[in-house]
PDB file of C-alpha atoms in Angstrom:
ATOM      1  CA  MET A   4      92.382  75.191 127.792  1.00 88.00           C
ATOM      2  CA  LYS A   5      90.137  74.454 130.660  1.00 92.00           C
ATOM      3  CA  ARG A   6      88.175  77.239 132.566  1.00 94.00           C
ATOM      4  CA  ALA A   7      90.204  76.825 136.025  1.00 95.00           C
ATOM      5  CA  ARG A   8      93.552  76.965 133.697  1.00 96.00           C
ATOM      6  CA  ILE A   9      92.377  79.999 131.785  1.00 97.00           C
ATOM      7  CA  VAL A  10      91.766  81.834 135.012  1.00 97.00           C
ATOM      8  CA  GLU A  11      95.317  80.744 136.460  1.00 98.00           C
ATOM      9  CA  PHE A  12      96.665  81.849 133.149  1.00 98.00           C
ATOM     10  CA  TYR A  13      95.159  85.618 133.229  1.00 98.00           C
ATOM     11  CA  SER A  14      95.649  85.863 136.988  1.00 98.00           C
ATOM     12  CA  ARG A  15      99.286  85.400 136.362  1.00 98.00           C
ATOM     13  CA  LEU A  16      99.427  87.982 133.468  1.00 98.00           C
ATOM     14  CA  ALA A  17      97.405  90.317 135.831  1.00 97.00           C
ATOM     15  CA  ALA A  18      99.827  89.927 138.761  1.00 97.00           C
ATOM     16  CA  ASP A  19     102.837  90.565 136.061  1.00 96.00           C
ATOM     17  CA  ASN A  20     101.082  93.704 134.952  1.00 96.00           C
ATOM     18  CA  PRO A  21      98.421  94.942 137.046  1.00 95.00           C
ATOM     19  CA  HIS A  22      97.671  97.982 134.690  1.00 94.00           C
ATOM     20  CA  PRO A  23      98.402  97.218 131.223  1.00 95.00           C
ATOM     21  CA  GLU A  24      97.936 100.146 128.469  1.00 93.00           C
ATOM     22  CA  THR A  25      98.372 100.765 125.057  1.00 94.00           C
ATOM     23  CA  GLU A  26     101.718 101.767 123.846  1.00 95.00           C
ATOM     24  CA  LEU A  27     100.427 104.044 121.238  1.00 96.00           C
ATOM     25  CA  GLU A  28     100.729 107.675 122.455  1.00 97.00           C
ATOM     26  CA  SER A  29      97.606 110.105 122.284  1.00 97.00           C
ATOM     27  CA  GLY A  30      96.046 112.877 123.853  1.00 96.00           C
ATOM     28  CA  ASN A  31      92.407 112.358 123.314  1.00 98.00           C
ATOM     29  CA  VAL A  32      90.172 109.657 121.441  1.00 98.00           C
ATOM     30  CA  PHE A  33      90.577 111.356 118.041  1.00 98.00           C
ATOM     31  CA  GLN A  34      94.159 111.203 118.181  1.00 98.00           C
ATOM     32  CA  LEU A  35      93.930 107.464 119.567  1.00 98.00           C
ATOM     33  CA  LEU A  36      91.908 106.504 116.420  1.00 98.00           C
ATOM     34  CA  VAL A  37      94.564 108.155 114.030  1.00 98.00           C
ATOM     35  CA  ALA A  38      97.343 106.272 115.725  1.00 97.00           C
ATOM     36  CA  VAL A  39      95.831 103.083 115.520  1.00 97.00           C
ATOM     37  CA  VAL A  40      95.009 103.461 111.794  1.00 97.00           C
ATOM     38  CA  LEU A  41      98.640 104.342 111.397  1.00 97.00           C
ATOM     39  CA  SER A  42      99.789 101.491 113.271  1.00 94.00           C
ATOM     40  CA  ALA A  43      98.926  99.104 110.773  1.00 89.00           C
ATOM     41  CA  GLN A  44     101.773  97.063 109.577  1.00 87.00           C
ATOM     42  CA  ALA A  45     104.043  99.304 111.653  1.00 91.00           C
ATOM     43  CA  THR A  46     105.280  99.369 115.093  1.00 92.00           C
ATOM     44  CA  ASP A  47     103.919 101.361 117.879  1.00 94.00           C
ATOM     45  CA  ALA A  48     107.204 102.871 118.576  1.00 94.00           C
ATOM     46  CA  GLY A  49     107.552 104.066 114.826  1.00 95.00           C
ATOM     47  CA  VAL A  50     104.003 105.494 114.872  1.00 97.00           C
ATOM     48  CA  ASN A  51     104.673 107.270 118.367  1.00 97.00           C
ATOM     49  CA  LYS A  52     107.965 109.046 116.793  1.00 96.00           C
ATOM     50  CA  ALA A  53     106.078 110.292 113.593  1.00 95.00           C
ATOM     51  CA  THR A  54     103.006 111.561 115.632  1.00 97.00           C
ATOM     52  CA  ARG A  55     104.527 113.342 118.507  1.00 95.00           C
ATOM     53  CA  ARG A  56     105.052 116.450 116.470  1.00 94.00           C
ATOM     54  CA  LEU A  57     101.891 116.130 114.566  1.00 96.00           C
ATOM     55  CA  PHE A  58      99.647 115.594 117.812  1.00 97.00           C
ATOM     56  CA  ALA A  59     101.065 118.668 119.307  1.00 96.00           C
ATOM     57  CA  ASP A  60      99.598 120.647 116.548  1.00 94.00           C
ATOM     58  CA  VAL A  61      96.608 118.484 115.494  1.00 97.00           C
ATOM     59  CA  THR A  62      93.948 117.620 118.065  1.00 98.00           C
ATOM     60  CA  THR A  63      90.746 117.624 116.118  1.00 98.00           C
ATOM     61  CA  PRO A  64      89.230 116.288 113.027  1.00 98.00           C
ATOM     62  CA  GLU A  65      88.886 119.907 111.938  1.00 98.00           C
ATOM     63  CA  GLN A  66      92.649 120.644 112.321  1.00 98.00           C
ATOM     64  CA  MET A  67      93.422 117.502 110.578  1.00 98.00           C
ATOM     65  CA  VAL A  68      91.415 118.301 107.591  1.00 98.00           C
ATOM     66  CA  ALA A  69      93.123 121.715 107.445  1.00 98.00           C
ATOM     67  CA  LEU A  70      96.703 120.324 107.659  1.00 97.00           C
ATOM     68  CA  GLY A  71      95.650 118.477 104.494  1.00 96.00           C
ATOM     69  CA  GLU A  72      96.966 115.310 102.895  1.00 96.00           C
ATOM     70  CA  ASP A  73     100.071 116.657 101.687  1.00 96.00           C
ATOM     71  CA  GLY A  74     100.926 118.075 105.220  1.00 97.00           C
ATOM     72  CA  LEU A  75     100.083 114.974 106.921  1.00 97.00           C
ATOM     73  CA  LYS A  76     102.344 112.832 104.513  1.00 97.00           C
ATOM     74  CA  ALA A  77     105.017 115.271 105.760  1.00 96.00           C
ATOM     75  CA  HIS A  78     104.638 113.929 109.321  1.00 96.00           C
ATOM     76  CA  ILE A  79     104.036 110.274 108.743  1.00 96.00           C
ATOM     77  CA  ARG A  80     106.332 109.280 105.673  1.00 94.00           C
ATOM     78  CA  THR A  81     108.604 107.144 108.039  1.00 94.00           C
ATOM     79  CA  ILE A  82     105.454 104.917 108.408  1.00 95.00           C
ATOM     80  CA  GLY A  83     104.990 102.023 105.996  1.00 89.00           C
ATOM     81  CA  LEU A  84     102.092 102.835 103.284  1.00 92.00           C
ATOM     82  CA  PHE A  85     101.899 106.430 104.462  1.00 94.00           C
ATOM     83  CA  ASN A  86     100.478 107.457 101.154  1.00 95.00           C
ATOM     84  CA  THR A  87      97.402 105.173 101.777  1.00 96.00           C
ATOM     85  CA  LYS A  88      97.118 106.043 105.270  1.00 97.00           C
ATOM     86  CA  ALA A  89      97.224 109.747 104.821  1.00 97.00           C
ATOM     87  CA  LYS A  90      94.355 109.502 102.282  1.00 97.00           C
ATOM     88  CA  ASN A  91      92.372 107.474 104.889  1.00 97.00           C
ATOM     89  CA  VAL A  92      93.043 109.819 107.921  1.00 98.00           C
ATOM     90  CA  ILE A  93      92.060 112.776 106.017  1.00 98.00           C
ATOM     91  CA  ALA A  94      88.902 111.229 104.666  1.00 98.00           C
ATOM     92  CA  LEU A  95      87.910 109.585 108.390  1.00 98.00           C
ATOM     93  CA  SER A  96      88.534 113.081 109.762  1.00 98.00           C
ATOM     94  CA  GLU A  97      85.909 114.446 107.027  1.00 98.00           C
ATOM     95  CA  ALA A  98      83.455 111.840 107.997  1.00 98.00           C
ATOM     96  CA  LEU A  99      83.734 112.486 111.540  1.00 98.00           C
ATOM     97  CA  ILE A 100      82.774 116.200 110.740  1.00 98.00           C
ATOM     98  CA  ALA A 101      79.998 115.405 108.474  1.00 97.00           C
ATOM     99  CA  ASP A 102      78.526 112.450 110.172  1.00 96.00           C
ATOM    100  CA  HIS A 103      79.325 112.674 113.933  1.00 97.00           C
ATOM    101  CA  CYS A 104      79.796 116.354 114.548  1.00 97.00           C
ATOM    102  CA  GLY A 105      83.643 116.031 114.906  1.00 97.00           C
ATOM    103  CA  GLN A 106      83.432 113.262 117.666  1.00 97.00           C
ATOM    104  CA  VAL A 107      84.757 109.489 117.472  1.00 98.00           C
ATOM    105  CA  PRO A 108      81.467 107.342 117.665  1.00 97.00           C
ATOM    106  CA  ASN A 109      81.224 104.608 120.707  1.00 97.00           C
ATOM    107  CA  ASP A 110      79.865 102.319 118.306  1.00 94.00           C
ATOM    108  CA  ARG A 111      81.508  99.470 116.197  1.00 94.00           C
ATOM    109  CA  ALA A 112      79.286  99.837 113.130  1.00 96.00           C
ATOM    110  CA  ALA A 113      79.855 103.432 112.875  1.00 97.00           C
ATOM    111  CA  LEU A 114      83.473 103.123 113.445  1.00 97.00           C
ATOM    112  CA  GLU A 115      83.967 100.553 110.569  1.00 97.00           C
ATOM    113  CA  LYS A 116      82.196 102.702 108.232  1.00 97.00           C
ATOM    114  CA  LEU A 117      85.071 105.028 108.665  1.00 97.00           C
ATOM    115  CA  PRO A 118      87.904 104.978 106.017  1.00 96.00           C
ATOM    116  CA  GLY A 119      90.791 102.937 107.096  1.00 94.00           C
ATOM    117  CA  VAL A 120      89.239 101.486 110.191  1.00 97.00           C
ATOM    118  CA  GLY A 121      88.404  97.867 110.101  1.00 95.00           C
ATOM    119  CA  ARG A 122      87.402  95.490 112.946  1.00 95.00           C
ATOM    120  CA  LYS A 123      90.488  95.287 114.581  1.00 95.00           C
ATOM    121  CA  THR A 124      90.836  99.121 114.662  1.00 96.00           C
ATOM    122  CA  ALA A 125      87.297  99.516 115.816  1.00 97.00           C
ATOM    123  CA  ASN A 126      88.002  96.982 118.571  1.00 97.00           C
ATOM    124  CA  VAL A 127      91.096  98.638 120.030  1.00 96.00           C
ATOM    125  CA  VAL A 128      89.320 102.158 120.142  1.00 97.00           C
ATOM    126  CA  LEU A 129      86.349 100.635 121.870  1.00 98.00           C
ATOM    127  CA  ASN A 130      88.457  99.056 124.230  1.00 97.00           C
ATOM    128  CA  THR A 131      90.981 101.591 125.063  1.00 96.00           C
ATOM    129  CA  ALA A 132      88.952 104.745 124.683  1.00 96.00           C
ATOM    130  CA  PHE A 133      85.474 103.589 125.702  1.00 97.00           C
ATOM    131  CA  GLY A 134      86.032 100.777 128.279  1.00 96.00           C
ATOM    132  CA  ALA A 135      84.288  98.229 125.967  1.00 97.00           C
ATOM    133  CA  GLU A 136      85.276  94.412 126.553  1.00 97.00           C
ATOM    134  CA  THR A 137      86.385  93.938 123.097  1.00 96.00           C
ATOM    135  CA  PHE A 138      89.452  91.594 121.785  1.00 96.00           C
ATOM    136  CA  ALA A 139      91.433  93.132 118.793  1.00 95.00           C
ATOM    137  CA  VAL A 140      93.406  90.423 117.480  1.00 95.00           C
ATOM    138  CA  ASP A 141      96.699  91.302 115.758  1.00 93.00           C
ATOM    139  CA  THR A 142      99.620  89.064 115.030  1.00 94.00           C
ATOM    140  CA  HIS A 143     100.906  89.064 118.639  1.00 95.00           C
ATOM    141  CA  ILE A 144      97.589  87.935 120.146  1.00 97.00           C
ATOM    142  CA  PHE A 145      96.837  85.483 117.347  1.00 97.00           C
ATOM    143  CA  ARG A 146     100.279  83.605 117.809  1.00 97.00           C
ATOM    144  CA  VAL A 147      99.843  83.619 121.697  1.00 97.00           C
ATOM    145  CA  CYS A 148      96.316  82.410 121.472  1.00 97.00           C
ATOM    146  CA  ASN A 149      97.345  79.447 119.254  1.00 97.00           C
ATOM    147  CA  ARG A 150     100.794  78.784 120.888  1.00 97.00           C
ATOM    148  CA  THR A 151      99.071  78.403 124.463  1.00 96.00           C
ATOM    149  CA  ARG A 152      95.701  76.952 123.003  1.00 96.00           C
ATOM    150  CA  LEU A 153      93.702  79.692 125.153  1.00 97.00           C
ATOM    151  CA  ALA A 154      91.861  80.302 122.096  1.00 97.00           C
ATOM    152  CA  PRO A 155      93.132  78.629 118.884  1.00 96.00           C
ATOM    153  CA  GLY A 156      91.768  79.451 115.377  1.00 96.00           C
ATOM    154  CA  LYS A 157      92.646  79.279 112.059  1.00 97.00           C
ATOM    155  CA  THR A 158      91.702  83.070 111.510  1.00 97.00           C
ATOM    156  CA  VAL A 159      91.826  86.356 112.939  1.00 96.00           C
ATOM    157  CA  LEU A 160      88.015  86.252 113.610  1.00 96.00           C
ATOM    158  CA  ALA A 161      87.709  82.867 114.727  1.00 97.00           C
ATOM    159  CA  VAL A 162      90.458  83.595 117.650  1.00 97.00           C
ATOM    160  CA  GLU A 163      88.490  86.658 118.471  1.00 97.00           C
ATOM    161  CA  LEU A 164      85.388  85.014 118.879  1.00 97.00           C
ATOM    162  CA  LYS A 165      86.805  82.290 120.921  1.00 97.00           C
ATOM    163  CA  LEU A 166      88.482  84.797 123.277  1.00 97.00           C
ATOM    164  CA  ASP A 167      85.358  86.590 123.766  1.00 97.00           C
ATOM    165  CA  LYS A 168      83.752  83.232 124.851  1.00 97.00           C
ATOM    166  CA  ALA A 169      86.631  81.723 126.727  1.00 96.00           C
ATOM    167  CA  THR A 170      87.553  84.966 128.728  1.00 98.00           C
ATOM    168  CA  PRO A 171      85.876  85.427 132.132  1.00 97.00           C
ATOM    169  CA  GLN A 172      85.517  88.272 134.279  1.00 97.00           C
ATOM    170  CA  PRO A 173      87.485  89.978 135.809  1.00 97.00           C
ATOM    171  CA  PHE A 174      89.971  89.679 133.187  1.00 97.00           C
ATOM    172  CA  ARG A 175      87.788  90.814 130.031  1.00 97.00           C
ATOM    173  CA  LEU A 176      88.482  94.506 129.857  1.00 96.00           C
ATOM    174  CA  HIS A 177      92.423  94.199 130.035  1.00 97.00           C
ATOM    175  CA  ALA A 178      92.753  90.691 128.047  1.00 97.00           C
ATOM    176  CA  HIS A 179      93.647  92.470 124.780  1.00 94.00           C
ATOM    177  CA  HIS A 180      96.630  94.363 126.210  1.00 96.00           C
ATOM    178  CA  TRP A 181      97.788  91.607 128.473  1.00 97.00           C
ATOM    179  CA  LEU A 182      97.954  89.398 125.402  1.00 97.00           C
ATOM    180  CA  ILE A 183      99.491  91.702 123.054  1.00 96.00           C
ATOM    181  CA  LEU A 184     102.082  92.825 125.556  1.00 96.00           C
ATOM    182  CA  HIS A 185     102.801  89.262 126.136  1.00 97.00           C
ATOM    183  CA  GLY A 186     103.227  88.440 122.517  1.00 96.00           C
ATOM    184  CA  ARG A 187     105.462  91.486 121.747  1.00 95.00           C
ATOM    185  CA  TYR A 188     107.841  91.008 124.620  1.00 96.00           C
ATOM    186  CA  VAL A 189     107.936  87.371 125.819  1.00 97.00           C
ATOM    187  CA  CYS A 190     106.145  85.032 123.453  1.00 97.00           C
ATOM    188  CA  LYS A 191     107.950  86.493 120.461  1.00 96.00           C
ATOM    189  CA  ALA A 192     107.522  85.016 116.971  1.00 93.00           C
ATOM    190  CA  ARG A 193     111.057  83.878 116.208  1.00 91.00           C
ATOM    191  CA  ARG A 194     112.543  82.948 119.601  1.00 93.00           C
ATOM    192  CA  PRO A 195     109.706  82.850 122.419  1.00 96.00           C
ATOM    193  CA  GLU A 196     111.479  83.699 125.681  1.00 96.00           C
ATOM    194  CA  CYS A 197     109.801  80.733 127.722  1.00 97.00           C
ATOM    195  CA  TRP A 198     112.601  80.814 130.276  1.00 95.00           C
ATOM    196  CA  ARG A 199     111.026  83.850 131.795  1.00 95.00           C
ATOM    197  CA  CYS A 200     107.477  83.558 130.662  1.00 97.00           C
ATOM    198  CA  VAL A 201     104.844  83.511 133.883  1.00 97.00           C
ATOM    199  CA  VAL A 202     102.563  81.323 132.233  1.00 97.00           C
ATOM    200  CA  ALA A 203     105.270  78.628 130.741  1.00 96.00           C
ATOM    201  CA  ASP A 204     104.075  75.765 132.595  1.00 96.00           C
ATOM    202  CA  LEU A 205     100.550  76.302 131.386  1.00 96.00           C
ATOM    203  CA  CYS A 206     101.437  76.495 127.744  1.00 95.00           C
ATOM    204  CA  PRO A 207     101.619  73.296 125.589  1.00 95.00           C
ATOM    205  CA  PHE A 208     104.020  74.952 123.028  1.00 94.00           C
ATOM    206  CA  GLU A 209     107.119  72.958 122.418  1.00 92.00           C
ATOM    207  CA  PRO A 210     110.036  72.928 122.556  1.00 92.00           C
ATOM    208  CA  LYS A 211     110.441  75.350 125.187  1.00 93.00           C
ATOM    209  CA  THR A 212     113.052  77.969 124.470  1.00 93.00           C
ATOM    210  CA  PRO A 213     116.042  77.698 126.902  1.00 91.00           C
ATOM    211  CA  PRO A 214     117.823  80.603 128.685  1.00 91.00           C
ATOM    212  CA  PRO A 215     120.567  82.494 126.499  1.00 87.00           C
ATOM    213  CA  GLY A 216     123.914  80.409 126.913  1.00 80.00           C
ATOM    214  CA  THR A 217     122.135  77.077 127.643  1.00 76.00           C
ATOM    215  CA  ARG A 218     121.627  74.215 125.705  1.00 61.00           C
ATOM    216  CA  ALA A 219     118.207  72.818 124.966  1.00 51.00           C
ATOM    217  CA  ALA A 220     117.170  69.499 126.457  1.00 49.00           C
ATOM    218  CA  GLY A 221     118.503  66.585 124.881  1.00 45.00           C
ATOM    219  CA  GLN A 222     121.694  68.413 123.104  1.00 45.00           C
ATOM    220  CA  ALA A 223     125.078  67.129 123.910  1.00 38.00           C
TER     221      ALA A 223
END
């Protein structure tokens, strides 16, 4: 996608959603980190449902360690892979206390050293909590970038690096959220809703999905 087209692409997403935000609920940076770790292979809605009661009582790594692995499991057992995630959340809480005075570090390398935290999770926290211009590529963003040819790539890292190179100001800060929300609600995996997509004419993906109740072009 050429630069002028990229600017138009982001401009339309921005006009449609001027203030995009994460759908994960949290009250501070620690809770955000925990929510992102829990969201791997789970929906934001499912994580929010599980963490509302948890976050009412647990706001710090110290409180999470005091809750313990079994106590945490009782809160998150509706989330996929909850056993492994509980173990990681307790371990990362202990690491935050031991290595960072209980604070979430504003540093990619330090974040990725925490149990259960990979590059994508680190990018989400850096962007959402600290305002870094990072690009956390999940399945939604991977799909949107390849379908639209905004930043095509065969791997998540390849797409991330292309996004970083291709995305101009003033769109860099919110690009992650615009793309993930677009993929989640419009450019869906099984049936993209092309008829209501604000960037449909900029997208080479074919065949475009017609509105419900209508026939695709060429059908009798």
